Coordinates of C-alpha atoms in Angstrom, one line a residue:
M17 CA -22.3 -37.2 -4.6
P18 CA -20.6 -37.1 -8.3
S19 CA -21.6 -40.3 -10.2
T20 CA -18.2 -43.3 -10.4
H21 CA -20.3 -45.3 -12.4
E22 CA -22.2 -46.8 -14.6
V23 CA -24.7 -49.4 -14.3
A24 CA -24.3 -51.6 -17.2
N25 CA -24.6 -55.5 -17.7
Q26 CA -27.4 -55.8 -14.7
V27 CA -30.3 -57.6 -15.9
P28 CA -33.9 -55.6 -16.5
P29 CA -36.7 -57.2 -14.5
L30 CA -38.2 -60.1 -16.0
G31 CA -42.1 -57.9 -15.9
D32 CA -45.6 -58.7 -16.2
V33 CA -45.3 -62.5 -17.5
D34 CA -47.7 -65.5 -18.1
T35 CA -46.8 -68.2 -16.0
A36 CA -49.0 -71.0 -18.2
A37 CA -47.3 -70.2 -20.9
D38 CA -44.9 -73.2 -20.1
P39 CA -45.3 -76.1 -22.8
A40 CA -44.6 -78.5 -20.9
L41 CA -47.2 -77.2 -18.3
L42 CA -50.2 -76.8 -21.5
E43 CA -49.6 -80.2 -23.8
A44 CA -50.2 -82.1 -20.4
L45 CA -53.3 -79.9 -19.6
H46 CA -54.8 -81.4 -22.9
R47 CA -53.3 -84.6 -22.3
E48 CA -55.7 -84.3 -19.3
G49 CA -58.6 -84.1 -20.8
A50 CA -58.7 -80.6 -19.2
G51 CA -57.8 -78.2 -22.3
W52 CA -61.3 -76.7 -21.7
A53 CA -59.6 -74.4 -19.1
E54 CA -56.5 -73.6 -20.5
A55 CA -58.4 -69.9 -20.9
E56 CA -58.6 -70.2 -16.8
V57 CA -55.1 -71.1 -16.9
H58 CA -54.1 -68.4 -18.3
A59 CA -56.3 -65.2 -16.8
A60 CA -54.6 -67.6 -14.0
G61 CA -50.5 -67.9 -15.4
R62 CA -51.0 -64.0 -16.0
I63 CA -52.4 -62.1 -12.4
A64 CA -48.9 -64.9 -10.7
G65 CA -46.9 -63.3 -13.5
S66 CA -47.5 -59.5 -13.2
E67 CA -44.6 -57.6 -11.3
Q68 CA -47.8 -56.7 -8.8
A69 CA -48.8 -60.2 -7.7
R70 CA -45.2 -61.2 -7.3
E71 CA -44.6 -57.8 -5.2
W72 CA -47.3 -59.1 -3.0
G73 CA -45.3 -62.4 -2.7
R74 CA -42.6 -59.7 -1.5
L75 CA -44.5 -58.2 1.4
A76 CA -45.5 -60.5 2.5
N77 CA -42.6 -62.1 3.3
E78 CA -41.2 -59.8 4.7
Y79 CA -43.8 -58.7 6.8
P80 CA -44.6 -61.7 8.4
P81 CA -47.6 -63.3 10.7
V82 CA -47.4 -61.7 14.4
L83 CA -49.8 -63.8 16.6
R84 CA -51.9 -61.5 19.2
T85 CA -52.7 -63.2 22.0
H86 CA -55.0 -60.6 24.1
D87 CA -56.5 -57.2 23.3
R88 CA -56.2 -54.0 25.0
V89 CA -58.1 -54.8 28.1
G90 CA -56.7 -58.7 29.1
H91 CA -60.1 -60.7 26.5
R92 CA -58.4 -63.5 25.0
I93 CA -58.6 -63.1 21.6
D94 CA -55.9 -66.1 19.7
E95 CA -55.8 -63.8 16.0
V96 CA -53.2 -63.9 13.4
E97 CA -51.6 -60.3 12.6
F98 CA -50.6 -60.4 8.6
H99 CA -50.2 -58.5 6.2
P100 CA -52.4 -57.4 3.8
A101 CA -50.5 -58.5 0.1
W102 CA -51.3 -62.1 1.8
H103 CA -55.2 -61.2 2.0
E104 CA -54.6 -60.7 -1.8
L105 CA -52.2 -63.4 -2.4
L106 CA -55.5 -66.2 -0.1
G107 CA -58.1 -64.2 -2.4
T108 CA -57.2 -64.0 -5.7
A109 CA -56.5 -68.4 -5.0
V110 CA -59.4 -68.8 -3.6
R111 CA -61.4 -66.3 -6.0
L112 CA -59.1 -68.9 -8.9
G113 CA -61.5 -71.6 -7.9
L114 CA -58.4 -73.9 -5.5
T115 CA -59.5 -74.6 -2.6
A116 CA -62.2 -76.9 -3.1
G117 CA -64.0 -76.4 -6.3
P118 CA -62.8 -79.9 -8.2
W119 CA -64.6 -81.5 -5.4
Q120 CA -68.1 -80.2 -7.1
D121 CA -66.9 -80.1 -10.7
D122 CA -69.0 -82.4 -13.2
R123 CA -66.6 -81.6 -15.3
P124 CA -63.8 -84.4 -17.2
G125 CA -60.9 -83.1 -16.5
A126 CA -61.9 -80.8 -13.2
H127 CA -58.9 -82.3 -11.2
A128 CA -56.1 -82.1 -13.8
A129 CA -57.2 -78.3 -13.9
H130 CA -57.2 -77.3 -10.8
A131 CA -53.8 -78.5 -10.9
A132 CA -52.4 -77.1 -14.1
T133 CA -54.0 -73.3 -11.9
S134 CA -52.0 -74.4 -8.9
L135 CA -49.0 -75.1 -11.1
A136 CA -49.1 -71.2 -12.6
W137 CA -50.5 -69.5 -9.6
T138 CA -48.3 -70.8 -6.9
Q139 CA -45.4 -70.0 -9.1
V140 CA -46.1 -66.6 -7.3
E141 CA -46.1 -67.0 -3.7
A142 CA -45.6 -70.5 -1.8
G143 CA -47.0 -69.6 1.9
H144 CA -50.4 -68.6 0.7
M145 CA -51.0 -72.2 -0.8
C146 CA -51.2 -73.9 2.9
P147 CA -54.9 -72.7 3.6
V148 CA -55.2 -73.7 0.3
G149 CA -53.9 -76.7 -1.1
M150 CA -56.2 -77.9 3.0
T151 CA -58.7 -76.7 2.0
Y152 CA -59.0 -78.8 -0.8
A153 CA -57.2 -82.7 0.8
A154 CA -59.7 -81.6 2.8
V155 CA -62.8 -82.4 1.2
P156 CA -63.2 -86.5 1.0
T157 CA -62.6 -86.9 4.2
L158 CA -65.5 -84.2 5.6
R159 CA -67.8 -86.7 3.5
H160 CA -67.2 -90.0 6.0
A161 CA -70.1 -87.2 7.9
P162 CA -72.2 -86.8 5.5
E163 CA -74.6 -84.3 7.9
L164 CA -71.1 -81.9 8.4
A165 CA -70.5 -82.4 4.5
A166 CA -73.5 -80.8 3.9
V167 CA -73.7 -77.0 5.4
Y168 CA -69.4 -77.3 4.8
E169 CA -68.4 -78.3 1.6
P170 CA -70.6 -75.7 -0.3
L171 CA -68.9 -73.7 1.2
L172 CA -66.0 -75.2 1.0
A173 CA -65.7 -75.4 -2.5
A174 CA -66.8 -72.1 -2.5
P175 CA -64.9 -69.3 -4.8
E176 CA -65.2 -66.3 -1.6
Y177 CA -62.7 -65.4 0.4
E178 CA -64.3 -64.5 4.1
P179 CA -60.9 -63.8 6.2
G180 CA -62.5 -62.8 10.0
S181 CA -63.6 -64.6 12.7
R182 CA -66.9 -65.4 12.9
P183 CA -69.5 -68.6 12.9
P184 CA -68.2 -71.2 10.1
A185 CA -72.6 -71.3 8.7
Q186 CA -72.2 -67.6 8.4
K187 CA -69.9 -67.0 5.7
Q188 CA -70.2 -67.4 2.6
G189 CA -67.2 -69.7 2.0
L190 CA -64.3 -71.9 3.9
L191 CA -61.7 -72.6 4.8
A192 CA -60.2 -76.2 5.9
G193 CA -56.5 -77.1 8.2
M194 CA -55.4 -79.6 9.7
S195 CA -54.2 -81.2 12.9
M196 CA -52.0 -83.9 13.4
T197 CA -48.7 -84.4 14.8
E198 CA -47.6 -83.6 18.1
K199 CA -44.3 -83.0 19.4
Q200 CA -44.0 -86.6 21.3
G201 CA -44.7 -88.6 18.2
G202 CA -43.9 -85.9 14.5
S203 CA -44.9 -88.3 11.9
D204 CA -46.2 -91.1 14.0
V205 CA -49.2 -90.0 14.6
R206 CA -50.1 -92.7 16.4
T207 CA -49.0 -92.0 19.4
N208 CA -50.8 -89.1 20.0
T209 CA -52.5 -88.1 23.1
T210 CA -54.5 -85.2 22.9
R211 CA -57.4 -87.0 23.9
A212 CA -61.9 -86.3 23.4
V213 CA -64.4 -87.4 25.3
P214 CA -68.4 -87.9 24.5
A215 CA -70.8 -85.3 25.4
A216 CA -74.3 -85.6 25.5
D217 CA -75.0 -83.3 23.0
G218 CA -73.9 -85.4 20.5
S219 CA -70.0 -83.0 20.2
Y220 CA -67.1 -84.0 21.7
R221 CA -64.6 -82.5 24.2
L222 CA -60.6 -82.0 23.5
T223 CA -57.8 -80.9 25.1
G224 CA -54.3 -82.0 24.8
H225 CA -51.6 -80.2 22.4
K226 CA -50.4 -80.1 18.8
W227 CA -46.9 -79.8 18.3
F228 CA -47.8 -78.1 14.3
T229 CA -51.2 -76.3 12.9
S230 CA -50.1 -74.4 10.2
A231 CA -52.2 -71.8 8.7
P232 CA -54.7 -71.0 12.7
M233 CA -56.9 -68.9 11.2
C234 CA -58.7 -71.1 8.8
D235 CA -62.1 -71.5 9.7
V236 CA -62.6 -75.1 10.6
F237 CA -59.7 -78.7 11.0
L238 CA -59.9 -82.0 10.7
V239 CA -58.1 -83.0 14.9
L240 CA -57.2 -86.5 15.3
A241 CA -57.4 -86.9 19.1
Q242 CA -58.6 -90.6 20.8
A243 CA -61.2 -91.1 22.1
P244 CA -62.9 -94.0 24.0
G245 CA -63.3 -96.3 20.9
G246 CA -59.2 -95.6 19.5
M247 CA -58.1 -93.0 17.1
S248 CA -61.0 -91.0 15.6
C249 CA -60.8 -87.9 13.3
F250 CA -62.9 -85.0 14.0
L251 CA -64.2 -81.0 12.7
L252 CA -63.8 -78.5 15.1
P253 CA -64.6 -74.9 14.2
R254 CA -62.4 -72.3 14.8
I255 CA -66.1 -69.5 15.6
L256 CA -68.6 -71.8 17.2
P257 CA -72.3 -71.9 16.0
D258 CA -73.3 -69.5 19.1
G259 CA -70.7 -66.9 18.2
S260 CA -67.8 -68.3 20.9
R261 CA -64.8 -68.4 20.8
N262 CA -64.1 -72.4 21.0
R263 CA -61.4 -73.1 23.5
M264 CA -58.2 -73.5 21.1
Y265 CA -55.7 -70.6 22.4
L266 CA -52.5 -70.4 20.2
Q267 CA -49.3 -70.8 22.5
R268 CA -46.4 -68.8 20.4
L269 CA -45.9 -69.4 16.0
K270 CA -42.9 -70.8 14.8
D271 CA -39.8 -69.1 13.5
K272 CA -38.9 -70.9 10.4
L273 CA -36.4 -71.7 7.3
G274 CA -38.7 -70.5 5.0
N275 CA -42.5 -70.4 4.3
R276 CA -42.4 -67.7 6.7
S277 CA -45.8 -65.5 5.5
N278 CA -47.3 -68.2 5.9
A279 CA -48.3 -68.5 9.8
S280 CA -47.4 -72.5 11.6
A281 CA -48.4 -72.5 15.2
E282 CA -48.1 -74.0 19.0
L283 CA -51.9 -75.0 20.2
E284 CA -53.7 -75.9 23.0
Y285 CA -57.2 -77.8 23.0
D286 CA -58.4 -77.3 25.8
D287 CA -62.2 -79.2 26.3
A288 CA -62.4 -77.3 22.8
V289 CA -66.4 -78.4 20.9
A290 CA -65.2 -80.7 18.1
W291 CA -67.8 -83.3 15.5
L292 CA -66.4 -86.9 14.6
I293 CA -66.3 -87.7 11.6
G294 CA -66.6 -91.0 10.5
E295 CA -66.7 -93.5 13.2
E296 CA -64.4 -93.7 16.7
G297 CA -60.8 -95.2 15.9
D298 CA -60.9 -94.8 12.3
G299 CA -59.3 -91.7 12.4
L300 CA -55.5 -92.3 11.3
R301 CA -57.2 -94.4 7.7
L302 CA -59.9 -90.6 7.7
I303 CA -57.2 -88.0 8.4
L304 CA -54.4 -90.2 5.8
E305 CA -57.1 -89.7 3.2
M306 CA -57.3 -86.0 3.8
V307 CA -52.8 -86.8 3.5
D308 CA -53.0 -88.0 0.6
N309 CA -54.8 -85.6 -1.6
S310 CA -52.7 -82.6 -0.3
R311 CA -48.9 -84.6 -1.3
L312 CA -50.6 -83.6 -4.4
A313 CA -51.4 -80.3 -3.0
V314 CA -47.8 -80.4 -2.7
T315 CA -45.9 -82.3 -5.1
V316 CA -47.7 -79.8 -7.7
W317 CA -45.9 -76.7 -5.4
S318 CA -42.4 -77.9 -5.9
A319 CA -42.9 -78.3 -9.3
A320 CA -44.4 -74.5 -9.0
G321 CA -41.2 -74.2 -8.1
M322 CA -38.3 -75.5 -10.5
R323 CA -40.8 -74.2 -13.5
A324 CA -40.1 -70.9 -11.5
A325 CA -36.0 -71.3 -10.6
T326 CA -36.4 -72.6 -14.2
V327 CA -37.1 -69.4 -15.9
A328 CA -35.6 -67.0 -13.7
A329 CA -32.9 -68.7 -14.9
V330 CA -33.3 -68.5 -18.2
H331 CA -34.6 -64.8 -18.4
H332 CA -31.0 -63.8 -16.2
A333 CA -28.3 -65.9 -18.4
T334 CA -30.0 -64.1 -21.6
Y335 CA -29.2 -60.9 -20.4
R336 CA -26.4 -61.5 -18.9
T337 CA -22.7 -60.9 -20.1
A338 CA -19.5 -62.6 -18.8
F339 CA -15.7 -62.9 -20.7
G340 CA -17.2 -61.4 -23.6
A341 CA -20.4 -63.5 -24.6
Y342 CA -24.3 -64.0 -23.2
L343 CA -23.8 -66.3 -20.2
Y344 CA -26.8 -67.9 -22.7
D345 CA -24.2 -69.1 -25.5
Q346 CA -21.8 -70.0 -23.3
P347 CA -21.9 -74.2 -23.5
L348 CA -20.7 -74.6 -20.3
M349 CA -24.6 -72.8 -18.9
R350 CA -26.3 -73.4 -21.7
N351 CA -26.0 -77.5 -20.1
V352 CA -27.2 -76.3 -16.8
L353 CA -29.7 -74.1 -18.3
A354 CA -31.1 -77.6 -19.8
D355 CA -30.4 -79.7 -17.2
L356 CA -32.6 -77.8 -15.1
A357 CA -34.9 -77.1 -17.9
L358 CA -35.8 -81.2 -18.3
E359 CA -35.9 -81.3 -14.2
S360 CA -38.8 -78.9 -14.4
E361 CA -40.6 -80.7 -17.4
A362 CA -40.6 -83.9 -15.7
A363 CA -41.9 -83.1 -12.7
T364 CA -44.6 -80.9 -14.5
A365 CA -45.6 -84.1 -16.4
L366 CA -45.6 -86.1 -13.3
V367 CA -47.6 -84.8 -11.0
M368 CA -50.0 -82.9 -13.7
R369 CA -51.0 -87.2 -14.3
V370 CA -51.0 -87.6 -11.1
A371 CA -54.1 -85.1 -11.8
G372 CA -55.3 -86.9 -14.3
A373 CA -55.2 -90.5 -12.6
T374 CA -57.0 -88.1 -10.2
D375 CA -59.8 -86.8 -11.8
R376 CA -60.3 -90.4 -13.6
A377 CA -60.2 -92.1 -9.6
V378 CA -63.5 -90.4 -8.6
R379 CA -65.0 -90.7 -11.8
G380 CA -65.2 -95.1 -10.7
D381 CA -61.7 -95.8 -12.5
D382 CA -60.3 -98.7 -10.3
S383 CA -57.6 -98.7 -12.8
E384 CA -55.9 -94.9 -12.8
A385 CA -57.2 -95.7 -8.7
A386 CA -54.1 -97.9 -8.8
F387 CA -51.4 -96.0 -10.7
R388 CA -52.6 -92.6 -8.3
R389 CA -51.8 -94.7 -4.8
I390 CA -48.1 -95.8 -5.8
A391 CA -47.3 -92.8 -8.1
G392 CA -48.2 -90.0 -6.0
A393 CA -45.9 -91.3 -4.0
V394 CA -43.6 -91.9 -5.6
G395 CA -44.6 -88.7 -7.2
K396 CA -44.3 -86.3 -3.5
Y397 CA -40.6 -88.2 -3.3
W398 CA -38.8 -87.2 -5.7
A399 CA -40.8 -83.9 -7.4
C400 CA -40.0 -82.9 -3.4
K401 CA -37.0 -84.3 -3.5
R402 CA -35.1 -83.0 -6.6
T403 CA -36.2 -78.8 -5.2
P404 CA -33.7 -77.8 -2.5
A405 CA -30.9 -78.5 -5.9
H406 CA -32.8 -77.3 -8.1
A407 CA -33.7 -74.1 -6.2
G408 CA -29.4 -74.2 -5.3
E409 CA -28.2 -74.9 -8.8
A410 CA -30.1 -72.0 -11.0
L411 CA -29.6 -70.3 -7.6
E412 CA -25.9 -70.2 -8.7
C413 CA -27.0 -69.3 -12.0
L414 CA -27.0 -65.6 -11.0
G415 CA -24.3 -65.3 -9.6
G416 CA -23.4 -63.2 -6.6
N417 CA -27.4 -61.8 -7.2
G418 CA -28.9 -64.9 -6.9
Y419 CA -27.5 -64.2 -3.2
V420 CA -30.0 -61.4 -2.6
E421 CA -32.9 -60.7 -1.5
D422 CA -34.3 -58.7 -4.2
S423 CA -33.5 -61.8 -7.2
G424 CA -36.7 -63.1 -5.4
M425 CA -33.7 -66.7 -5.4
P426 CA -33.3 -66.5 -1.4
R427 CA -36.8 -67.4 -1.0
L428 CA -37.5 -69.5 -3.3
Y429 CA -34.2 -71.6 -2.2
R430 CA -35.7 -71.8 1.8
E431 CA -38.7 -72.2 0.0
A432 CA -37.5 -76.2 -1.6
P433 CA -37.5 -78.2 1.4
L434 CA -40.5 -77.8 3.2
N435 CA -43.0 -80.1 0.7
S436 CA -40.1 -83.2 0.7
I437 CA -41.0 -82.4 4.9
W438 CA -44.8 -82.0 5.2
E439 CA -47.5 -84.6 4.1
G440 CA -44.8 -87.2 5.2
S441 CA -40.6 -86.7 5.1
G442 CA -38.9 -88.2 2.5
N443 CA -38.6 -92.1 4.8
V444 CA -42.6 -92.2 5.4
I445 CA -42.9 -91.5 1.2
A446 CA -40.7 -94.2 0.8
L447 CA -41.2 -96.7 3.2
D448 CA -45.3 -95.7 2.2
V449 CA -44.2 -97.5 -1.4
L450 CA -43.1 -101.0 0.3
R451 CA -46.5 -100.3 1.8
A452 CA -48.0 -100.0 -1.2
L453 CA -46.3 -102.8 -3.5
H454 CA -47.0 -105.8 -0.5
R455 CA -50.5 -104.7 0.1
E456 CA -52.4 -103.2 -2.5
P457 CA -50.6 -105.1 -5.5
E458 CA -53.0 -104.4 -7.8
S459 CA -50.9 -100.5 -7.9
V460 CA -47.7 -102.6 -9.0
V461 CA -49.2 -103.7 -12.6
A462 CA -51.0 -100.7 -12.6
F463 CA -48.0 -98.8 -12.6
L464 CA -46.4 -101.0 -14.4
G465 CA -48.4 -100.9 -17.5
E466 CA -47.3 -97.4 -17.6
L467 CA -44.2 -98.1 -18.2
D468 CA -44.3 -100.3 -20.5
A469 CA -46.6 -97.8 -22.9
A470 CA -42.3 -96.9 -23.5
L471 CA -40.7 -100.2 -24.0
G472 CA -39.0 -99.8 -27.9
A473 CA -39.1 -95.5 -27.7
D474 CA -34.7 -95.2 -25.8
R475 CA -32.5 -98.3 -24.5
H476 CA -31.6 -96.4 -22.5
Y477 CA -35.3 -96.2 -20.6
D478 CA -35.6 -100.5 -21.3
S479 CA -32.8 -100.9 -19.4
A480 CA -33.8 -99.1 -16.7
V481 CA -37.4 -101.0 -16.6
A482 CA -36.0 -104.2 -16.7
R483 CA -34.0 -103.4 -13.6
L484 CA -36.4 -101.2 -12.3
R485 CA -38.8 -104.9 -12.9
S486 CA -36.2 -106.5 -10.8
G487 CA -36.4 -104.3 -7.9
L488 CA -39.6 -104.4 -7.1
E489 CA -40.4 -108.5 -7.6
A490 CA -36.7 -108.2 -4.8
A491 CA -39.2 -106.1 -2.7
Q492 CA -42.8 -107.6 -2.6
A493 CA -41.0 -110.8 -1.7
A494 CA -39.1 -109.5 0.9
G495 CA -42.1 -107.6 2.2
P496 CA -42.0 -103.8 3.4
G497 CA -40.5 -105.2 7.6
D498 CA -37.6 -106.8 5.3
P499 CA -34.3 -104.4 7.1
A500 CA -32.3 -105.1 4.2
V501 CA -35.7 -103.4 1.8
Q502 CA -35.9 -100.5 4.1
F503 CA -32.4 -100.2 3.4
G504 CA -32.7 -99.6 -0.3
A505 CA -36.2 -98.3 -0.5
R506 CA -35.7 -94.7 -1.2
R507 CA -32.9 -96.1 -3.9
L508 CA -35.9 -97.7 -5.4
A509 CA -38.8 -94.8 -5.0
E510 CA -35.8 -93.1 -6.7
Q511 CA -36.2 -95.0 -9.7
M512 CA -39.3 -95.9 -9.8
A513 CA -39.9 -92.1 -10.5
L514 CA -37.4 -91.6 -13.6
T515 CA -38.5 -94.0 -14.7
L516 CA -42.2 -93.7 -14.9
Q517 CA -41.0 -89.6 -15.0
A518 CA -39.4 -91.5 -19.0
S519 CA -42.5 -92.6 -19.9
L520 CA -44.2 -89.5 -19.8
L521 CA -41.7 -87.6 -21.2
L522 CA -40.9 -90.4 -24.0
R523 CA -44.6 -91.1 -25.6
H524 CA -46.1 -87.5 -25.1
G525 CA -42.8 -85.1 -24.4
H526 CA -40.2 -83.2 -26.8
P527 CA -38.1 -85.2 -28.3
A528 CA -35.8 -83.2 -27.7
V529 CA -36.6 -83.3 -23.2
A530 CA -37.7 -87.1 -24.2
D531 CA -33.8 -87.8 -25.0
G532 CA -32.2 -85.6 -22.8
F533 CA -33.6 -87.3 -19.6
C534 CA -33.4 -90.9 -20.4
A535 CA -29.7 -90.2 -21.1
S536 CA -29.2 -88.3 -18.6
R537 CA -31.2 -89.6 -15.2
L538 CA -30.9 -93.7 -17.0
A539 CA -27.5 -94.3 -18.4
G540 CA -25.0 -96.1 -16.3
D541 CA -22.7 -93.1 -16.0
Q542 CA -24.4 -89.8 -16.1
G543 CA -23.2 -87.3 -13.3
H544 CA -24.8 -86.3 -10.0
T545 CA -24.8 -82.1 -10.6
F546 CA -27.1 -80.4 -13.0
G547 CA -25.1 -79.8 -15.9
A548 CA -23.8 -82.6 -16.9
L549 CA -25.3 -84.2 -19.3
P550 CA -23.6 -85.4 -21.3
A551 CA -21.9 -85.4 -25.5
G552 CA -24.9 -84.6 -28.1
V553 CA -27.9 -84.1 -26.5
D554 CA -30.1 -81.1 -28.1
V555 CA -30.0 -79.0 -25.4
G556 CA -31.3 -75.7 -27.8
P557 CA -34.8 -77.0 -28.6
V558 CA -35.1 -77.9 -24.1
I559 CA -33.9 -74.1 -23.3
E560 CA -36.3 -71.7 -25.1
R561 CA -39.4 -74.2 -24.2
A562 CA -37.8 -72.0 -20.8
L563 CA -37.8 -68.8 -22.4
V564 CA -40.6 -66.3 -21.6
K565 CA -42.4 -63.6 -23.3
A566 CA -44.0 -59.9 -22.1
A567 CA -48.2 -60.7 -21.1

């Protein structure tokens, strides 16, 4: 066929880059006491930013997992087959120490280092991080059963990836999942009906249905079930110590909007063997401890998605011309790009602050534990809520090319809403913030102390903090059950997140970033779409911080 045109004005591939070459991330890494891990974070960033790893991400989503319930002669096997790219991604994440390693790392800043490495690595593909994040979150809950923790925690923390169906104790490394949600209750796990019957050998037998269990090929699961003493938490292995399959049957895999590389299953427990964690009746509190830690993980993933989308948009605008000029140099596009970058930097600063607080709380700092309690919730609410709009705007920066799968932007867009659903939807999180205000006033004191540290740096910020104080006082006085307080819970959580992000940026961020964020997020006349930054914001340094160079 004769040539009819020349390919011109198309954007070159991003090439091999370092996703950790992010000023906001590296500054926060040092600020939170984990500067010693910078080389490790860069190592993860260079793998994540490679063309090879991006191809793994594409293939793992192009060829999603397949359920095999039976073998060729009719034996029940309940196995999920994955494309080899899934195993490359998941194996790399485990070898990078992104499972439960920080819980056995005595170095100050271990959890901040973990969050930074996760943020750099997750930019390549988010689906495989589900079992990684659950494994990280499982350890504190498992410790309520010291005998079980002594066996399983070192394996959950090991940087060894061993897929396959073998007894957990025979492996060099394990992955942990979570099995809570049932069809009749969703987030209201108090309505769960799966029952647990004590056995003579000290174990329990679980029978019931679970509506969503992600990553069903994990080695062990933390499961909620009704024991004689009430709702309880159990450790349930997929393969029993004698090598036989536990009575855990996969009914089907969910056909999801996004997160397609990761299997999410509907399953039945039919007299499945499990061991009690903690005491009977204490299950809800214990499993929520795991949820609390996995909330940090999903917030990190949202920040990673925003950074990846911002980099893609800025890269495209740097090379694409329209109407006689590069998009990067056109004023309105610069407004949009800078706004996307502001959102990304603010999310990174927030999640790294919460990760640092986690680290210090684990080491006995009660004030940081109180701060983490409420900051983790508002961070999860807001960063995860902002990600879908951010992904949509970044996609639009690429025009029609962004709507095509080859660009990678549709996958980011489909992935974006999930973190708002996982570990508590927006309403669940906002109401949790209200409970913290009422039941844990020390968390409010710690939170306001963080805001007070930036007073006087910006007039918009000072006004926002004053408004927030009034709102918090009114909410505390009325109580979490007041209908009017509940009606406004989302707005309150949003205000808390924005002022916290502003405080961090004012104290630690680039001056242009802090100024732009406060002027656009805290002033009373700001727009409600990306690209509505007010006149006078110095967008140049903001955009430049989102440019990445070859690794």
